[in-house]
mmCIF file of C-alpha atoms in Angstrom:
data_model
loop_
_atom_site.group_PDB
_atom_site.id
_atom_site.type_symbol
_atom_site.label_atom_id
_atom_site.label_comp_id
_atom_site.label_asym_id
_atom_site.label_seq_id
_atom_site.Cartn_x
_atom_site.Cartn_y
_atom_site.Cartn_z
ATOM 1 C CA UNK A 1 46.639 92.751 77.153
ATOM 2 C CA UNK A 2 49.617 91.894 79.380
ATOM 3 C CA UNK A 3 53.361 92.974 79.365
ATOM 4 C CA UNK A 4 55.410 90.624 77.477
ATOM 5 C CA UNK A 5 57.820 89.422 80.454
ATOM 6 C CA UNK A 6 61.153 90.528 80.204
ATOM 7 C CA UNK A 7 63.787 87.580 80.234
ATOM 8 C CA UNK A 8 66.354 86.990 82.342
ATOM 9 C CA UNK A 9 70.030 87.956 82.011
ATOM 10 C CA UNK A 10 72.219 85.224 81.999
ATOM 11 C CA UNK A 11 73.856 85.545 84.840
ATOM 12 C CA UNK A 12 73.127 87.227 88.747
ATOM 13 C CA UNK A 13 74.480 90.629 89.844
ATOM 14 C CA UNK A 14 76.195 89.719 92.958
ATOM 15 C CA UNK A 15 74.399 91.734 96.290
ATOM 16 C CA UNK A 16 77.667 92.889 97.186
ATOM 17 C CA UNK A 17 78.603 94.646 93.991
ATOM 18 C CA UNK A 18 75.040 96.300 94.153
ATOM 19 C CA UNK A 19 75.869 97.377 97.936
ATOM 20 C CA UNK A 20 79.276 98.540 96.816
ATOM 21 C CA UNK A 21 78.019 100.604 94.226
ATOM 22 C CA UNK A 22 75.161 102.251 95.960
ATOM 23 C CA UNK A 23 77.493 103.404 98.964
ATOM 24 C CA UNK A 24 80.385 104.733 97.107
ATOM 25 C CA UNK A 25 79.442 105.210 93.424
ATOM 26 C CA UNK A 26 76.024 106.959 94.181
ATOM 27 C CA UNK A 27 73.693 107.961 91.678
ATOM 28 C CA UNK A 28 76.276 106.847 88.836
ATOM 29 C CA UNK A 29 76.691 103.586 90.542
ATOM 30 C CA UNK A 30 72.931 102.614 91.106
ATOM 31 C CA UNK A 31 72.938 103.680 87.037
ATOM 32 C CA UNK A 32 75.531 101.280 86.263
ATOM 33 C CA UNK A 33 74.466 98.706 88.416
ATOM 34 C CA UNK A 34 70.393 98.920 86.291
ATOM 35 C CA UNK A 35 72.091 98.917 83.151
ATOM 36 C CA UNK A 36 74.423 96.305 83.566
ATOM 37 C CA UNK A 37 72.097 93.823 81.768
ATOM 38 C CA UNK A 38 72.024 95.879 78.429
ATOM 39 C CA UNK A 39 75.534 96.471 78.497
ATOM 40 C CA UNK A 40 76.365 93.187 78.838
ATOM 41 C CA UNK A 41 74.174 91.803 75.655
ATOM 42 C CA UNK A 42 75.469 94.838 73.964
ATOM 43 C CA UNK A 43 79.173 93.747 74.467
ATOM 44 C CA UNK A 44 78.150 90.101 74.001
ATOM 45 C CA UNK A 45 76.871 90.690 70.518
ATOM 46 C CA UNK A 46 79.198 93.672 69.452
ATOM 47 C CA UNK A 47 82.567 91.302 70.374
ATOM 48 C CA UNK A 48 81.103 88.227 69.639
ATOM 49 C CA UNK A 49 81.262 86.343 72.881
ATOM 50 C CA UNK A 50 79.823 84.067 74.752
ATOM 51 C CA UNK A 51 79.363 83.423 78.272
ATOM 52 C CA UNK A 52 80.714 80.792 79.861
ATOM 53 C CA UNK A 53 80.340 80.937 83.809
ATOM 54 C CA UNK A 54 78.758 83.163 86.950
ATOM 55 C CA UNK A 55 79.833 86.895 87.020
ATOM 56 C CA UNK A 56 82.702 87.834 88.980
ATOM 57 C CA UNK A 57 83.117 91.017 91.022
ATOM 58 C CA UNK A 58 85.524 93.302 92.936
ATOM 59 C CA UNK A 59 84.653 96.612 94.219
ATOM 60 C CA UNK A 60 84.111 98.123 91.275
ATOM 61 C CA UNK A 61 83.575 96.523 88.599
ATOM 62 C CA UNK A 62 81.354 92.811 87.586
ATOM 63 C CA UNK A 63 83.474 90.069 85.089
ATOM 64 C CA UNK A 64 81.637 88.049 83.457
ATOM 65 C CA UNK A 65 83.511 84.910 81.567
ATOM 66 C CA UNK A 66 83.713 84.461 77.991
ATOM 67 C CA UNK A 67 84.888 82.764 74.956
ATOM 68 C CA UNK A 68 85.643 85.116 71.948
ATOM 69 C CA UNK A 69 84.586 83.780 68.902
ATOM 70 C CA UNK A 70 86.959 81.829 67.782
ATOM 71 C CA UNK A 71 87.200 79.953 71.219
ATOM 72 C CA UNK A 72 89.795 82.007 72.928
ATOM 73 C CA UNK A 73 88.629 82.397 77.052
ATOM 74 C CA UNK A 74 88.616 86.378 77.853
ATOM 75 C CA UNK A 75 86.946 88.244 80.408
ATOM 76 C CA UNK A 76 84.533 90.855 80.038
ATOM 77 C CA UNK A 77 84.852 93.825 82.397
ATOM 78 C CA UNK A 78 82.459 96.112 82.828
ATOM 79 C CA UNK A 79 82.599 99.000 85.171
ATOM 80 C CA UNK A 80 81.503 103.197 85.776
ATOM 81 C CA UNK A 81 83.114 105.284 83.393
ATOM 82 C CA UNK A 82 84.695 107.851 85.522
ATOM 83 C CA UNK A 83 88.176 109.271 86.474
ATOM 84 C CA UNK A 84 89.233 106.066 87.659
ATOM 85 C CA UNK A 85 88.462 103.617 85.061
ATOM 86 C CA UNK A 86 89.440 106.227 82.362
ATOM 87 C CA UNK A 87 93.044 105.439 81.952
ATOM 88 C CA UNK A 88 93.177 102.112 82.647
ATOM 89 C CA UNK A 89 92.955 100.794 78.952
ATOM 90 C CA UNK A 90 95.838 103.786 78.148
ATOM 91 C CA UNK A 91 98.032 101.946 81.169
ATOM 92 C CA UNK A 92 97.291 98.358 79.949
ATOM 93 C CA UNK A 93 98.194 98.964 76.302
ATOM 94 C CA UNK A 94 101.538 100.959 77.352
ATOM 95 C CA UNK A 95 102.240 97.485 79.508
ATOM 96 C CA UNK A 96 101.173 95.325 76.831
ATOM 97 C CA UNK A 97 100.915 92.245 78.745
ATOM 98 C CA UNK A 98 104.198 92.518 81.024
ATOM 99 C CA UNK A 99 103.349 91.769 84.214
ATOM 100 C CA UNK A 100 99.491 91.967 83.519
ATOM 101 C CA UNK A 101 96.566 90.882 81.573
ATOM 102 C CA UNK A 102 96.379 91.924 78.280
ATOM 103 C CA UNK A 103 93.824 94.391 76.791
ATOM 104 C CA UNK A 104 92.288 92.791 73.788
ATOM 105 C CA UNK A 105 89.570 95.492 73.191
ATOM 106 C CA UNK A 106 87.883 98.625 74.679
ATOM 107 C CA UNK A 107 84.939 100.945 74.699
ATOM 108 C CA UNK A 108 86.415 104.176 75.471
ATOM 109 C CA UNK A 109 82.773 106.078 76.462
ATOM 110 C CA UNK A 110 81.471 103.143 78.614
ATOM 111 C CA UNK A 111 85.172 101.810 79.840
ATOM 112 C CA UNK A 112 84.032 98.406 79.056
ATOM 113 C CA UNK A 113 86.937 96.143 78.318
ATOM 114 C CA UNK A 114 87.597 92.540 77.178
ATOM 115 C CA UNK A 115 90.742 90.698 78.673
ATOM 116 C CA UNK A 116 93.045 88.157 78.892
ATOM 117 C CA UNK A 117 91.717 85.728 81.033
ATOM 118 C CA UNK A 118 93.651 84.652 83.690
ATOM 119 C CA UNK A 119 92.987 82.174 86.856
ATOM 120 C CA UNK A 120 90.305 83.974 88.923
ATOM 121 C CA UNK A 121 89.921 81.193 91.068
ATOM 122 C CA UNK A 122 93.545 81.615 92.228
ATOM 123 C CA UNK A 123 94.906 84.693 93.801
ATOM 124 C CA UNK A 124 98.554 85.847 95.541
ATOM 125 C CA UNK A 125 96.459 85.462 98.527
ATOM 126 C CA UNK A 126 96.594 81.718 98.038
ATOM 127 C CA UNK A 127 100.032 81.554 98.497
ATOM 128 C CA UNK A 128 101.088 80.603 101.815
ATOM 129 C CA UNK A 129 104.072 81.952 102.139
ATOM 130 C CA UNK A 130 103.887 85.646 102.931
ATOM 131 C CA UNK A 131 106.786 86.828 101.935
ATOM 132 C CA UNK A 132 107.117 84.548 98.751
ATOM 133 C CA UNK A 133 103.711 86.587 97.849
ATOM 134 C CA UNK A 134 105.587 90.145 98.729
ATOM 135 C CA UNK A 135 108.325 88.834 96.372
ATOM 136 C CA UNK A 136 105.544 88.356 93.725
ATOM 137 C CA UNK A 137 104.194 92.343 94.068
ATOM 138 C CA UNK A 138 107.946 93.426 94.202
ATOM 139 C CA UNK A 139 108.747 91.280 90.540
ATOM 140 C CA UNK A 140 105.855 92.906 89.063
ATOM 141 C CA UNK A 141 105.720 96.055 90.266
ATOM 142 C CA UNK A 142 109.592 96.719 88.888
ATOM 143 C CA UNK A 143 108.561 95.815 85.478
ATOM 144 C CA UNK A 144 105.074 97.661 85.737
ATOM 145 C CA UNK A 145 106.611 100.889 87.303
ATOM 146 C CA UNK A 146 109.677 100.814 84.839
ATOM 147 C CA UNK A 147 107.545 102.390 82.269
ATOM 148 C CA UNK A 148 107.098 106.063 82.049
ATOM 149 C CA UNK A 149 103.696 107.508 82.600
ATOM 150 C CA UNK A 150 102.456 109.383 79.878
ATOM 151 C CA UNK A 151 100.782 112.599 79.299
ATOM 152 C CA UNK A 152 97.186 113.721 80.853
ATOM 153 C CA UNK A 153 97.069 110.851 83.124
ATOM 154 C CA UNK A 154 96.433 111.713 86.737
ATOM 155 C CA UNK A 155 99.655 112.628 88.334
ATOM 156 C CA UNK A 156 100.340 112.141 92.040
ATOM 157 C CA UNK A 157 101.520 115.680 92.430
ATOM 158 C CA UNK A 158 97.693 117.186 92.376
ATOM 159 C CA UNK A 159 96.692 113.748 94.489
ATOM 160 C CA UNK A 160 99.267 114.831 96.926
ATOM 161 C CA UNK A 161 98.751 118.692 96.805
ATOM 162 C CA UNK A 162 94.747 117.664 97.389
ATOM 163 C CA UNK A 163 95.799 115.338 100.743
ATOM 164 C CA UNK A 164 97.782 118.458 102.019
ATOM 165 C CA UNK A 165 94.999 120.727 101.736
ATOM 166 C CA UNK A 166 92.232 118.380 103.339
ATOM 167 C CA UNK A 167 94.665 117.570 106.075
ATOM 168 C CA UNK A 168 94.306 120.424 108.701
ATOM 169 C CA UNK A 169 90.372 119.580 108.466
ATOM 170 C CA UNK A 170 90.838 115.950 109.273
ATOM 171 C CA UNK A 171 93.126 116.748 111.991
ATOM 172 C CA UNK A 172 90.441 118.864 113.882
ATOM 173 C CA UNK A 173 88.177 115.977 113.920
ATOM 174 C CA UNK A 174 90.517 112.908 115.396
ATOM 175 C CA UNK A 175 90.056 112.787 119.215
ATOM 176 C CA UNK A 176 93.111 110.684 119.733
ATOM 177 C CA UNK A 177 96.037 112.835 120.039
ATOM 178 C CA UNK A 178 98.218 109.508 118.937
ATOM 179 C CA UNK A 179 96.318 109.330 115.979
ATOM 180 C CA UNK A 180 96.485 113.222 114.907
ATOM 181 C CA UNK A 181 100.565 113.199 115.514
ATOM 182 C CA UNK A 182 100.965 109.805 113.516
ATOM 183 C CA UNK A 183 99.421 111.920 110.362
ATOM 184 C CA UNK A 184 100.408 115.466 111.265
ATOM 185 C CA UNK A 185 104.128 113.796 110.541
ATOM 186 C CA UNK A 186 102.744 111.850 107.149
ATOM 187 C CA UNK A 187 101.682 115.351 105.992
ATOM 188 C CA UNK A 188 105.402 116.773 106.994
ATOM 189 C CA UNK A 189 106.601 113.326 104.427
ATOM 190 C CA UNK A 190 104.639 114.392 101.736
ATOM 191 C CA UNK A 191 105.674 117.987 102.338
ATOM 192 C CA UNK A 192 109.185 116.999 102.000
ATOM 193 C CA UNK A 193 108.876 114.919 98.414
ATOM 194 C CA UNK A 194 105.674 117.101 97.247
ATOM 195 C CA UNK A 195 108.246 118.904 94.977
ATOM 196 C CA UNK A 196 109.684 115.958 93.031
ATOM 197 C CA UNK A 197 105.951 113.493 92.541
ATOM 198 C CA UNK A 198 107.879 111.048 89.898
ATOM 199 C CA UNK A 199 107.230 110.383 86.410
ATOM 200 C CA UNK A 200 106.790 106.311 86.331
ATOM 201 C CA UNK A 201 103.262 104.403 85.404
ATOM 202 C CA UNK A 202 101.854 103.169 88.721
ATOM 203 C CA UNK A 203 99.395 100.360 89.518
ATOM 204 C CA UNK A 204 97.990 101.910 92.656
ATOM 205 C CA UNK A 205 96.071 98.937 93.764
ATOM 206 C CA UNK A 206 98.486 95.730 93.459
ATOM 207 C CA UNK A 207 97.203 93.993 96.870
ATOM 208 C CA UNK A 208 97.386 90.091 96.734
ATOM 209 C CA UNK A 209 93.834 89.780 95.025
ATOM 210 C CA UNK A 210 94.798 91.812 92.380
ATOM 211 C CA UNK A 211 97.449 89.521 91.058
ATOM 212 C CA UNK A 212 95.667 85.957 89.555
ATOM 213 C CA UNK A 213 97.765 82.687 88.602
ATOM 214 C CA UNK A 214 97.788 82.584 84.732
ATOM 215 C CA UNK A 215 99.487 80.595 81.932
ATOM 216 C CA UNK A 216 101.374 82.766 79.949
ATOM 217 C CA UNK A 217 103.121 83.458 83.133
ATOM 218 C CA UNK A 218 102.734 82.534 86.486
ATOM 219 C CA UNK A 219 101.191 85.671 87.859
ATOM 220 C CA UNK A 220 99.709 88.663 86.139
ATOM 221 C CA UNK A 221 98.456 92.045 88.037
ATOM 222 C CA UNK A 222 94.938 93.117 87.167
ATOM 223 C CA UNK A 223 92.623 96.496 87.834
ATOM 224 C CA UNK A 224 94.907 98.922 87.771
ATOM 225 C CA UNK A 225 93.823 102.208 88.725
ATOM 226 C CA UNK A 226 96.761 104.425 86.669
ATOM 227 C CA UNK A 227 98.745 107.226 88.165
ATOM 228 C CA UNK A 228 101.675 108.672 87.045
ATOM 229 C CA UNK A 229 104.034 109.109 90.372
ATOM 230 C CA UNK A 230 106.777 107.873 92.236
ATOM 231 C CA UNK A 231 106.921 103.822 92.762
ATOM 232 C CA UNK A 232 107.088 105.054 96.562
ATOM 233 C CA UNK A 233 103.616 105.617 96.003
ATOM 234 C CA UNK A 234 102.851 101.766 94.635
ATOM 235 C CA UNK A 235 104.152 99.890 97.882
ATOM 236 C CA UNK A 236 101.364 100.386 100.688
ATOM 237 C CA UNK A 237 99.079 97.254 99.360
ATOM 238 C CA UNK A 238 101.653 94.450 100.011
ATOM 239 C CA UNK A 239 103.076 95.969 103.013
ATOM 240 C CA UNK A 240 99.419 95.909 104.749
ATOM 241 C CA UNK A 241 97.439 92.348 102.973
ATOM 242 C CA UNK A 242 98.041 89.705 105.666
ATOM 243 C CA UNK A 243 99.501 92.409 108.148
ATOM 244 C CA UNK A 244 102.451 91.118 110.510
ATOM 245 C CA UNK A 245 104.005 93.102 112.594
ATOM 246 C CA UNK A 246 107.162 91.414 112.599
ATOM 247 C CA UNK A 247 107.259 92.182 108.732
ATOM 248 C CA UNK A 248 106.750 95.540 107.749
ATOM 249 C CA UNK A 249 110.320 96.532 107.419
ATOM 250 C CA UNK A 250 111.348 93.327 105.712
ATOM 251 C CA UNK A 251 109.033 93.678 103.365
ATOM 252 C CA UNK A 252 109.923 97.524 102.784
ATOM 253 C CA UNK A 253 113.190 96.753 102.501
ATOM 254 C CA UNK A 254 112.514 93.861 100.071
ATOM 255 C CA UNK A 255 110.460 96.120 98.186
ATOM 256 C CA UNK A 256 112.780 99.147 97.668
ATOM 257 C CA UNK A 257 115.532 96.707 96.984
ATOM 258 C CA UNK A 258 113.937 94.975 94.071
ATOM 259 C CA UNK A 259 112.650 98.296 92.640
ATOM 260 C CA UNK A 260 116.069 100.307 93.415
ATOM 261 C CA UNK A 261 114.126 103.120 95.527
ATOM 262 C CA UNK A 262 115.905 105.325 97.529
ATOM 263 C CA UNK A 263 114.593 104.536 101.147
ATOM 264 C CA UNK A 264 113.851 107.328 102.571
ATOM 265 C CA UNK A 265 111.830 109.103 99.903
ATOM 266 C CA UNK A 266 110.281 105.686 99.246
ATOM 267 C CA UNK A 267 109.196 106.025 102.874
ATOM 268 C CA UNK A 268 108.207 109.673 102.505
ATOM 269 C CA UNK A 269 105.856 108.381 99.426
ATOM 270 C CA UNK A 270 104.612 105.269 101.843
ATOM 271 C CA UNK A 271 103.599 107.437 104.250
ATOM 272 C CA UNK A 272 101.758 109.487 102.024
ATOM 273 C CA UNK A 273 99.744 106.451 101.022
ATOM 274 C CA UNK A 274 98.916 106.021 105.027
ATOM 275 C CA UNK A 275 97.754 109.490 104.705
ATOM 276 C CA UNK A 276 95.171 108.794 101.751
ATOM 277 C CA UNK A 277 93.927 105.939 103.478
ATOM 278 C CA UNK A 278 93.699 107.553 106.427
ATOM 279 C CA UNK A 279 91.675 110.683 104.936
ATOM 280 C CA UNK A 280 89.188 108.624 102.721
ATOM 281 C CA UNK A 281 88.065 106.792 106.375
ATOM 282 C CA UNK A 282 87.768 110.435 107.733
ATOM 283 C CA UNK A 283 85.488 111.400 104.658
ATOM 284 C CA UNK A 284 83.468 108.070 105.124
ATOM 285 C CA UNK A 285 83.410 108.430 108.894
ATOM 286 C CA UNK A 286 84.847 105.232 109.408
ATOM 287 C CA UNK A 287 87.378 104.713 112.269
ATOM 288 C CA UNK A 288 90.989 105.161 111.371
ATOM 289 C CA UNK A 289 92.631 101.657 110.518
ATOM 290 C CA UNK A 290 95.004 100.755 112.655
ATOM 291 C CA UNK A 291 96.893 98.600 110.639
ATOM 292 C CA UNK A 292 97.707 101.796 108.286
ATOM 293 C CA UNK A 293 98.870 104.068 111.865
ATOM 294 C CA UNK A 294 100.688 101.299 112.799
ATOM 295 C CA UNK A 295 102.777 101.030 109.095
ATOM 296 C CA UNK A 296 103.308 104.821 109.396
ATOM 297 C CA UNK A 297 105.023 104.563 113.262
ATOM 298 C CA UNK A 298 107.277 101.755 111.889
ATOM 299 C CA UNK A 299 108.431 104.044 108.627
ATOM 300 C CA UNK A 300 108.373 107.015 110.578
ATOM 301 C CA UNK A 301 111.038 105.258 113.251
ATOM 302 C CA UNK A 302 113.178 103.625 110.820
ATOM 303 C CA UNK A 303 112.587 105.585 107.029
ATOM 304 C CA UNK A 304 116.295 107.509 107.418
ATOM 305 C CA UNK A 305 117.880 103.928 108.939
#
């Protein structure tokens, strides 16, 4: 007697999610990434959706299109449930829609969520203009970061305390003495703030992608990955998408300006940012960006200016 064949999902996991997952998610990722078909009917029929388009994907997570039963277009997100994903339905129901997509429901074991739907076709990348674009990140990240962070959320103080510990580590193990003074002086800026970490809701990820064209305003911010912290800590992604030299302390400036930071702790908080960056590439044994060391000597010449 042969095996009844299985049928197909309705729609492909894209090869790069699967690579994603297997290099940084592990074990828990190549789990997500086998169940993704049974999670997806199991949404499908528990929300009553349909699909209506190919799966979308970032790093993380795969989208798949949908109308909700009564015709609405939504989004179904589906991602691993672990300390990143967590919070985010917490920090998308405390924004409720301003300045990002709206939560319309949740799994809280799996993380699964269905959203607003907004234009995934059209990014802040698309814009042209780079510094219209920075404006864009600095709008929304005064209204997302103007709301305080609530309680048992990660906080940026133990993120922080973490980067200082791993630090002396890293530095034994970065031939390029340019290099090792660049983020000997980022751990000296966290250091100096490490006592006062902020108490505001933070995106942590707003780069270009993560902000789509929509209707109910122009541009909405999606995927957060919540931290409670200082808005210091929220600038790095629009300072390095598109790099230009020429621009980093324009768009600093612009930044602090719109969100009323002090500069020089805003820098402090910046270069704490290079620091994480910098220390994830060390853990991955990937080359130090240069973009990042390059951010840090700007702040680092110009942060008390």
């Amino acid at each position: 007697m042969t095996e009844k064949a299985q049928p197909r999902p309705p729609f492909e996991i894209p090869a790069e999610l699967i690579a994603s997952q297997h290099r940084y998610k592990r074990e828990a990722g190549r789990a997500f990434i086998a169940d993704l078909p049974r999670r997806a009917a199991e949404f499908v029929e528990r929300w009553e959706l349909s699909i209506t388009g190919p799966a979308m994907h970032g790093m993380a997570s795969l989208v798949l299109p949908v109308d909700r039963a009564d015709g609405t277009p939504a989004v179904l997100k589906m991602q691993v449930a672990d300390e990143e994903s967590e919070h985010q339905g917490l920090a998308l129901r405390l924004w409720d829609g301003r300045g990002c997509v709206r939560l319309l429901e949740e799994d809280g074991r799996t993380t699964t969520q269905l959203l607003e739907r907004a234009d995934g076709g059209r990014s802040l990348d698309d814009v042209a203009d780079s510094r219209a674009a920075v404006a864009v990140i600095g709008d929304l990240l005064a209204r997302l970061t103007a709301v305080p962070g609530p309680a048992g959320m990660r906080h940026l103080a133990d993120i922080a305390a973490d980067m200082l510990a791993a630090l002396p580590a890293a530095l034994e193990g970065i031939d390029d003495p340019g290099a090792r003074r660049v983020l000997d002086a980022c751990g000296e800026a966290v250091r100096e703030v490490l006592p006062e970490p902020g108490d505001r809701l933070l995106h942590w990820d707003l780069h270009f992608d993560n902000v789509l064209a929509a209707t109910r305003e122009p541009w909405l911010a999606i995927d957060p990955n919540p931290l409670v912290g200082d808005p210091g800590f929220d600038l790095m992604p629009a300072l390095d998408n598109r790099y230009e030299d020429g621009e980093t302390l324009w768009r600093f400036d612009h930044l602090t300006e719109r969100l009323g930071l002090d500069r020089a702790r805003a820098a402090r908080w910046t270069l704490a940012r290079v620091l994480q960056n910098s220390l994830w590439d060390v853990e991955d044994g990937e080359p130090l960006q240069d973009v990042q060391l390059r951010i840090a000597e700007r702040l680092l010449s110009h942060r008390l200016g």
